């Protein structure tokens, strides 16, 4: 009887502790250790929570999306992650013109995983803030499914509204993951295409990678380092992360047709520093001869999104948007000519009805007028951008010359007045401010290069020559060499899609005025 009574007391204590764990909210340091005012916090079982960030995507209509370049230019990894086109949109509407999706601010922790997937509530302690690893992609998807079901049952009103459908959690797609990892629209286009997002305080402050100055071979708790420009932690390093896609090789600007194992992104605490990159994309075979593959360095984070067609209105919007796009697309069986004017002329020759011929001839004239107007506008836009780039190049060169002067003055002051620390500090601040000014203008310069890379090279050359004549007439011929330096940078960037800020600066500094 005494043993039965003791067992009953233990059971009662266990149930009491479980109830307490279920009702007591986790300490903030476990759910969201680095809170921001615009975080989205969704509840979890056992008094837990998961923090999300809104990932804004410019957009408008249902078939509008944001296009970008993902992947990288490193030839060592070209077979897997050579740069290719990507497109993205968000399911949720914001007050601004942007749309957004929700991406977990931190990697899924062991505490969060256990709160959903274990029968009893886990103890809320600091070691639970370690990313959950050793799971399979299927188990990560099961976690997302369990969280979706729990949220719909317990916190449906806290999910974004999406017509008559409901939001849900899943693994992010590779494009969703990499868009966010690079900094999304919070960074300038040249920064977005760099191998790493901006890290002004150095990589060890942002990434847990292999090395004594960083992770030193150990998995780190989430939120320990600094975030990327979107407020996301450990997108690079710590635990590499599953995404929803299956692995495919690169086939130059597109993925190869054969699908294989899982895809993991971001690298981990076992990845060398020089291998950390936003384009990191590795195949993860899901099985070994002994069963499911599990890695101590592989985890995941989730995204909250929604179906595309959320109600009858969305279906009608999609139909109307597609019809508008389809008006410029002829059926494949007609074998349309590349030039719309040639196509109209061919249809005119095929028409037997005189009235139809007349209408087609009138249409040809209208299309020609509109196409000419578009070409003229595009040419003017190209010339304006070249002019802006030339002016910016001249400004950067002037700023660099002043930087050299400031650095010389600083060195003289250090040499002649080493004891005057106050003046040395002022001189050093002037040098630092000038460097920031140059870096900022180089970022704008890179944005112009990316804007102009899709223009025809002959069009750019012609507009640069036309601009040169106008500048000469206005007494500003000194800008012409900067136009040529810009065209050279565009041509180089078009060949390999690699951001070369230092090379651009060197080219600008080396320009000699006419």
XYZ file of C-alpha atoms in Angstrom:
514
model
C 0.000 0.000 0.000
C 2.837 2.353 0.799
C 4.357 1.685 -2.639
C 1.016 2.309 -4.344
C 0.579 5.568 -2.410
C 4.117 6.693 -3.355
C 3.466 5.903 -7.016
C 0.225 7.870 -6.875
C 2.022 10.876 -5.394
C 4.710 10.734 -8.111
C 2.055 10.518 -10.817
C 0.144 13.441 -9.299
C 3.313 15.511 -9.124
C 4.138 14.672 -12.742
C 0.687 15.653 -13.941
C 0.849 18.833 -11.886
C 4.238 19.763 -13.365
C 2.980 18.986 -16.882
C -0.043 21.198 -16.372
C 2.160 23.952 -15.008
C 4.489 23.625 -18.015
C 1.514 23.775 -20.367
C 0.100 26.916 -18.746
C 3.287 28.871 -18.061
C 4.587 30.983 -20.951
C 8.210 30.392 -21.885
C 10.691 33.088 -20.882
C 11.220 35.604 -23.704
C 14.847 34.518 -24.076
C 13.666 31.080 -25.188
C 10.954 32.105 -27.655
C 12.375 35.357 -29.052
C 15.774 36.250 -27.545
C 16.246 39.370 -29.727
C 12.752 40.928 -30.046
C 11.938 43.615 -32.611
C 8.846 45.789 -32.744
C 7.623 44.356 -36.054
C 8.116 40.675 -35.200
C 5.127 38.390 -35.689
C 4.821 36.049 -32.701
C 2.613 32.966 -33.036
C 1.791 30.752 -30.029
C 2.784 27.108 -29.607
C 1.735 24.332 -27.238
C 3.129 24.206 -23.697
C 3.157 28.002 -23.329
C 5.640 28.342 -26.203
C 5.873 30.690 -29.162
C 7.628 31.059 -32.517
C 8.833 34.404 -33.908
C 8.475 35.270 -37.597
C 9.640 38.095 -39.829
C 7.593 39.624 -42.640
C 9.539 39.136 -45.881
C 8.298 41.920 -48.157
C 8.017 41.317 -51.904
C 7.138 44.115 -54.372
C 3.986 43.167 -56.215
C 0.496 44.096 -57.265
C -1.685 41.856 -59.420
C -2.077 38.116 -59.033
C 0.372 37.337 -61.849
C 2.862 40.023 -60.870
C 6.008 38.680 -59.250
C 9.476 39.899 -58.340
C 12.280 38.599 -60.524
C 15.856 38.223 -59.368
C 19.033 36.220 -59.849
C 19.832 33.451 -57.374
C 22.803 31.121 -57.214
C 26.409 32.190 -57.678
C 29.260 32.567 -60.116
C 31.914 30.429 -58.401
C 33.077 27.872 -61.007
C 33.820 25.337 -58.260
C 30.097 25.051 -57.514
C 28.643 25.869 -60.948
C 27.357 22.306 -61.450
C 25.015 22.843 -58.498
C 24.393 26.538 -57.983
C 25.275 28.555 -61.089
C 23.297 31.788 -61.226
C 19.814 31.470 -62.663
C 16.589 33.447 -62.776
C 14.192 33.238 -59.865
C 10.792 34.771 -59.199
C 8.885 35.257 -55.973
C 5.639 36.670 -54.622
C 3.985 36.828 -51.226
C 0.524 35.489 -50.341
C -0.372 38.171 -47.798
C -1.283 41.805 -48.464
C 0.333 44.591 -46.471
C -0.794 48.169 -45.938
C 1.874 49.244 -48.408
C 2.036 48.171 -52.058
C 4.188 45.195 -51.062
C 3.079 41.675 -50.339
C 4.825 39.376 -47.895
C 5.313 35.896 -46.519
C 6.287 34.939 -42.972
C 9.634 33.231 -42.381
C 10.751 31.971 -38.978
C 13.169 34.420 -37.394
C 15.269 31.613 -35.918
C 15.980 28.015 -36.779
C 13.428 25.657 -35.203
C 14.690 24.840 -31.716
C 14.689 21.572 -29.840
C 12.249 23.085 -27.345
C 9.790 24.086 -30.094
C 10.098 20.712 -31.785
C 9.470 18.782 -28.576
C 6.519 20.991 -27.612
C 4.684 19.841 -30.732
C 6.044 16.359 -31.345
C 6.420 14.872 -27.839
C 3.499 13.663 -25.679
C 4.580 15.685 -22.621
C 5.649 19.321 -22.422
C 9.424 19.745 -22.358
C 11.273 21.646 -19.653
C 11.767 25.275 -20.712
C 15.524 25.733 -20.323
C 18.328 27.429 -22.239
C 19.683 24.263 -23.873
C 16.293 23.920 -25.547
C 17.258 26.992 -27.622
C 19.689 24.886 -29.635
C 18.441 24.215 -33.178
C 16.808 20.827 -33.519
C 19.064 18.652 -35.682
C 19.252 14.987 -36.576
C 15.777 15.115 -38.103
C 14.767 14.080 -41.611
C 13.052 16.335 -44.121
C 9.903 14.236 -43.673
C 9.991 14.870 -39.917
C 10.479 18.590 -40.558
C 7.407 18.533 -42.806
C 5.484 16.594 -40.161
C 6.400 19.309 -37.650
C 5.082 21.990 -40.020
C 1.895 19.985 -40.539
C 1.398 19.506 -36.783
C 1.966 23.226 -36.201
C -0.550 24.162 -38.911
C -3.190 21.902 -37.360
C -2.474 23.230 -33.853
C -2.631 26.875 -34.962
C -5.934 26.357 -36.765
C -7.376 24.738 -33.647
C -5.965 27.179 -31.090
C -4.947 30.482 -32.725
C -6.673 30.750 -36.104
C -7.461 34.434 -35.533
C -3.727 35.203 -35.246
C -2.967 33.923 -38.756
C -3.103 36.325 -41.715
C -6.457 36.348 -43.518
C -6.533 34.795 -47.006
C -10.050 34.747 -48.446
C -12.026 31.651 -47.562
C -8.873 29.518 -47.287
C -6.475 29.465 -44.338
C -2.768 30.122 -43.878
C -0.500 27.200 -43.035
C 3.128 26.342 -42.224
C 5.566 24.405 -44.423
C 9.228 24.283 -45.360
C 10.281 27.270 -47.498
C 11.032 26.820 -51.176
C 14.630 27.323 -52.206
C 13.762 30.689 -53.784
C 11.892 31.855 -50.663
C 14.851 30.802 -48.518
C 17.586 32.388 -50.653
C 15.659 35.619 -51.293
C 15.410 36.095 -47.529
C 18.979 34.925 -46.817
C 20.420 37.522 -49.207
C 18.446 40.327 -47.563
C 15.471 40.636 -49.921
C 14.587 44.196 -50.838
C 16.241 45.489 -47.654
C 19.548 45.512 -49.559
C 20.526 47.184 -52.840
C 20.596 44.982 -55.989
C 24.426 44.741 -56.072
C 24.466 43.708 -52.398
C 21.762 41.132 -53.081
C 23.940 39.410 -55.685
C 27.072 39.389 -53.536
C 28.124 35.983 -52.128
C 27.226 37.190 -48.606
C 24.762 39.702 -47.222
C 26.393 42.886 -45.822
C 28.366 42.105 -42.643
C 29.824 45.431 -41.490
C 31.233 43.933 -38.269
C 32.842 40.901 -39.912
C 31.632 37.352 -40.558
C 32.266 35.951 -37.047
C 29.618 38.344 -35.703
C 26.938 36.966 -38.059
C 27.791 33.358 -38.957
C 28.607 30.292 -36.843
C 31.076 28.428 -39.082
C 33.969 26.009 -38.542
C 36.919 27.723 -36.888
C 38.237 28.638 -33.425
C 37.145 32.255 -33.878
C 33.562 31.114 -34.565
C 31.576 27.968 -33.672
C 34.720 25.936 -32.963
C 32.978 22.679 -33.817
C 29.891 23.227 -31.660
C 26.256 23.918 -32.490
C 25.228 27.324 -31.095
C 21.987 28.450 -29.474
C 19.724 30.443 -31.760
C 19.851 34.227 -31.762
C 23.370 34.371 -30.335
C 24.937 36.326 -33.222
C 23.752 39.303 -35.264
C 20.907 39.030 -37.810
C 20.919 39.613 -41.556
C 19.336 42.826 -42.970
C 15.838 41.310 -42.675
C 16.269 40.513 -38.987
C 16.747 36.772 -39.577
C 19.264 34.811 -37.490
C 21.581 31.992 -38.569
C 20.496 31.972 -42.203
C 24.136 31.170 -42.909
C 25.978 28.712 -40.680
C 25.015 27.033 -37.376
C 22.598 24.372 -38.719
C 22.194 23.913 -42.458
C 18.508 23.940 -43.362
C 16.131 21.765 -45.356
C 14.003 23.440 -48.029
C 10.948 22.078 -49.815
C 12.664 21.429 -53.169
C 14.310 18.224 -54.355
C 17.896 18.423 -55.573
C 18.627 18.995 -59.274
C 21.909 19.750 -61.010
C 22.428 23.039 -62.816
C 22.037 23.004 -66.591
C 23.308 26.569 -67.268
C 20.629 29.101 -66.358
C 18.121 26.367 -65.505
C 17.892 23.232 -63.395
C 18.392 19.810 -64.942
C 15.328 17.588 -65.304
C 16.421 14.800 -62.963
C 15.269 15.178 -59.339
C 17.233 13.466 -56.584
C 17.532 13.807 -52.812
C 16.770 16.697 -50.489
C 18.274 20.196 -50.698
C 19.989 21.826 -47.723
C 20.968 25.491 -47.678
C 23.145 27.889 -45.736
C 26.039 25.749 -44.495
C 26.599 24.825 -40.858
C 28.955 25.097 -37.907
C 31.076 22.457 -39.674
C 31.388 24.487 -42.912
C 34.734 26.282 -43.472
C 34.635 30.068 -43.544
C 35.591 30.313 -47.224
C 32.723 27.963 -48.176
C 29.995 30.041 -46.480
C 27.823 31.699 -49.124
C 24.159 32.550 -49.754
C 24.114 30.298 -52.823
C 25.227 27.239 -50.765
C 23.161 24.353 -52.136
C 23.998 20.737 -51.357
C 22.231 17.447 -52.039
C 21.256 15.554 -48.881
C 20.571 11.868 -49.673
C 17.583 11.003 -47.456
C 18.598 7.396 -46.785
C 21.673 5.334 -45.947
C 21.984 1.513 -46.090
C 20.970 1.529 -42.434
C 17.801 3.616 -42.874
C 16.919 7.305 -42.661
C 19.906 9.665 -42.833
C 20.317 11.957 -39.843
C 22.893 14.713 -39.499
C 23.891 16.551 -36.335
C 24.443 19.647 -38.483
C 21.096 19.739 -40.325
C 17.921 21.422 -39.118
C 15.201 23.630 -40.588
C 13.005 26.702 -40.221
C 9.451 27.109 -41.462
C 7.467 29.580 -43.503
C 3.820 30.580 -43.070
C 2.080 30.997 -46.398
C -1.296 30.308 -48.074
C -2.895 28.741 -51.160
C -2.706 30.785 -54.359
C -6.397 30.595 -55.300
C -8.088 31.480 -52.031
C -11.656 32.149 -53.257
C -13.810 32.539 -56.378
C -12.613 36.118 -56.844
C -8.989 34.930 -56.964
C -9.887 32.355 -59.618
C -11.552 35.067 -61.694
C -8.559 37.388 -61.180
C -6.223 34.646 -62.373
C -8.377 33.983 -65.445
C -8.516 37.685 -66.374
C -4.799 38.226 -65.764
C -3.926 35.234 -67.909
C -6.214 36.391 -70.721
C -4.452 39.757 -70.769
C -1.098 38.041 -71.033
C -2.395 35.634 -73.649
C -3.469 38.374 -76.034
C 0.156 38.807 -77.102
C 0.776 35.061 -77.386
C -0.276 33.273 -80.584
C -1.062 29.538 -80.541
C 1.982 27.340 -81.104
C 0.388 25.668 -84.120
C 0.337 28.972 -86.021
C 4.161 29.197 -85.899
C 4.140 32.992 -85.345
C 7.038 35.083 -86.542
C 9.316 36.724 -83.969
C 8.525 40.262 -85.194
C 4.867 41.205 -84.589
C 4.857 43.409 -87.704
C 6.059 40.532 -89.859
C 3.351 38.351 -88.331
C 0.642 40.887 -89.194
C 1.979 41.219 -92.756
C 1.931 37.427 -93.126
C -1.678 37.320 -91.917
C -2.530 40.100 -94.363
C -1.174 38.055 -97.284
C -3.160 35.033 -96.083
C -6.463 36.920 -95.765
C -8.958 36.540 -98.644
C -11.456 39.102 -97.431
C -10.686 42.654 -98.603
C -12.113 44.234 -95.464
C -9.954 41.965 -93.289
C -6.863 42.910 -95.305
C -7.621 46.593 -94.776
C -8.101 46.149 -91.052
C -4.850 44.189 -90.761
C -2.955 46.872 -92.692
C -4.342 49.530 -90.336
C -3.374 47.370 -87.378
C 0.149 47.012 -88.751
C 0.497 50.778 -88.887
C -0.762 51.155 -85.319
C 1.568 48.439 -84.004
C 4.526 49.943 -85.839
C 3.814 53.346 -84.317
C 3.530 51.881 -80.806
C 6.648 49.746 -81.184
C 8.619 52.718 -82.437
C 7.452 54.773 -79.475
C 8.471 52.020 -77.050
C 11.888 51.707 -78.693
C 12.418 55.452 -78.480
C 11.431 55.510 -74.816
C 13.748 52.590 -74.073
C 16.608 54.323 -75.858
C 16.003 57.526 -73.895
C 15.893 55.569 -70.661
C 19.187 53.859 -71.515
C 20.841 57.189 -72.320
C 19.586 58.720 -69.066
C 20.966 55.791 -67.064
C 24.336 55.991 -68.850
C 24.451 59.720 -68.134
C 23.664 59.059 -64.472
C 26.364 56.379 -64.323
C 28.963 58.651 -65.928
C 28.181 61.455 -63.500
C 28.302 59.033 -60.582
C 31.648 57.684 -61.790
C 33.106 61.187 -61.912
C 31.808 61.854 -58.399
C 33.332 58.616 -57.077
C 36.691 59.483 -58.654
C 36.619 62.928 -57.041
C 35.686 61.413 -53.665
C 38.512 58.883 -53.968
C 41.046 61.613 -54.680
C 39.851 63.435 -51.565
C 40.086 60.176 -49.586
C 43.724 59.803 -50.588
C 44.368 63.356 -49.382
C 42.627 62.681 -46.047
C 44.622 59.475 -45.550
C 47.866 61.343 -46.221
C 46.926 64.009 -43.702
C 46.080 61.315 -41.136
C 49.443 59.601 -41.593
C 51.316 62.912 -41.273
C 49.432 63.745 -38.079
C 50.234 60.309 -36.622
C 53.880 60.821 -37.494
C 54.265 64.472 -36.467
C 51.827 64.658 -33.532
C 51.468 61.124 -32.127
C 50.495 62.483 -28.708
C 47.530 64.509 -30.035
C 44.988 61.668 -29.840
C 41.968 63.977 -30.157
C 43.024 65.393 -33.534
C 44.083 61.953 -34.736
C 40.616 60.653 -33.841
C 38.977 63.498 -35.791
C 41.196 62.812 -38.799
C 40.402 59.087 -38.609
C 36.666 59.827 -38.467
C 36.982 61.968 -41.604
C 38.691 59.093 -43.412
C 35.996 56.616 -42.282
C 33.175 58.946 -43.353
C 34.730 59.416 -46.780
C 35.050 55.643 -47.244
C 31.371 55.214 -46.357
C 30.452 57.883 -48.905
C 32.398 56.071 -51.618
C 30.874 52.696 -50.670
C 27.386 54.178 -50.804
C 27.958 55.661 -54.259
C 29.525 52.405 -55.468
C 26.330 50.620 -54.402
C 24.310 53.035 -56.559
C 26.783 52.506 -59.393
C 26.277 48.747 -59.105
C 22.502 49.206 -59.197
C 22.861 51.007 -62.534
C 25.030 48.201 -63.915
C 22.397 45.634 -62.973
C 19.617 47.768 -64.485
C 21.519 48.178 -67.756
C 22.741 44.596 -68.178
C 19.485 43.551 -69.901
C 19.725 46.291 -72.535
C 21.106 45.321 -75.933
C 24.833 46.070 -76.073
C 24.544 47.799 -79.446
C 21.758 50.005 -78.091
C 23.955 50.984 -75.137
C 26.910 51.702 -77.400
C 24.789 53.858 -79.692
C 23.244 55.792 -76.833
C 26.660 56.342 -75.240
C 27.915 57.803 -78.518
C 24.834 60.011 -78.824
C 25.250 61.153 -75.230
C 28.931 61.859 -75.908
C 28.013 64.279 -78.671
C 25.535 66.082 -76.460
C 28.001 66.297 -73.564
C 30.686 67.679 -75.831
C 28.296 70.329 -77.086
C 27.494 71.287 -73.495
C 31.140 71.489 -72.476
C 30.979 68.296 -70.351
C 33.086 65.978 -72.485
C 35.029 64.975 -69.349
C 32.137 62.579 -68.607
C 32.608 60.570 -71.819
C 35.425 58.325 -70.508
C 33.259 57.511 -67.508
C 30.502 56.400 -69.901
C 32.941 54.002 -71.546
C 34.093 52.689 -68.147
C 30.446 52.010 -67.286
C 29.860 50.112 -70.560
C 32.945 48.001 -69.903
C 31.685 47.154 -66.415
C 28.258 46.215 -67.809
C 29.820 43.946 -70.434
C 31.949 42.218 -67.794
C 29.003 41.804 -65.426
C 26.840 40.391 -68.229
C 29.425 37.673 -68.874
C 29.482 36.180 -65.361
C 26.926 37.995 -63.132
C 29.607 38.706 -60.546
C 29.571 41.874 -58.430
C 33.065 43.409 -58.465
C 32.893 46.592 -56.428
C 36.667 46.842 -56.016
C 37.223 46.298 -59.731
C 34.611 48.936 -60.558
C 36.338 51.388 -58.235
C 39.699 50.642 -59.816
C 38.268 51.254 -63.289
C 36.708 54.554 -62.204
C 39.861 55.779 -60.475
C 41.874 54.946 -63.590
C 39.712 57.065 -65.923
C 41.593 59.933 -67.532
C 39.627 63.018 -68.575
C 39.570 64.083 -72.238
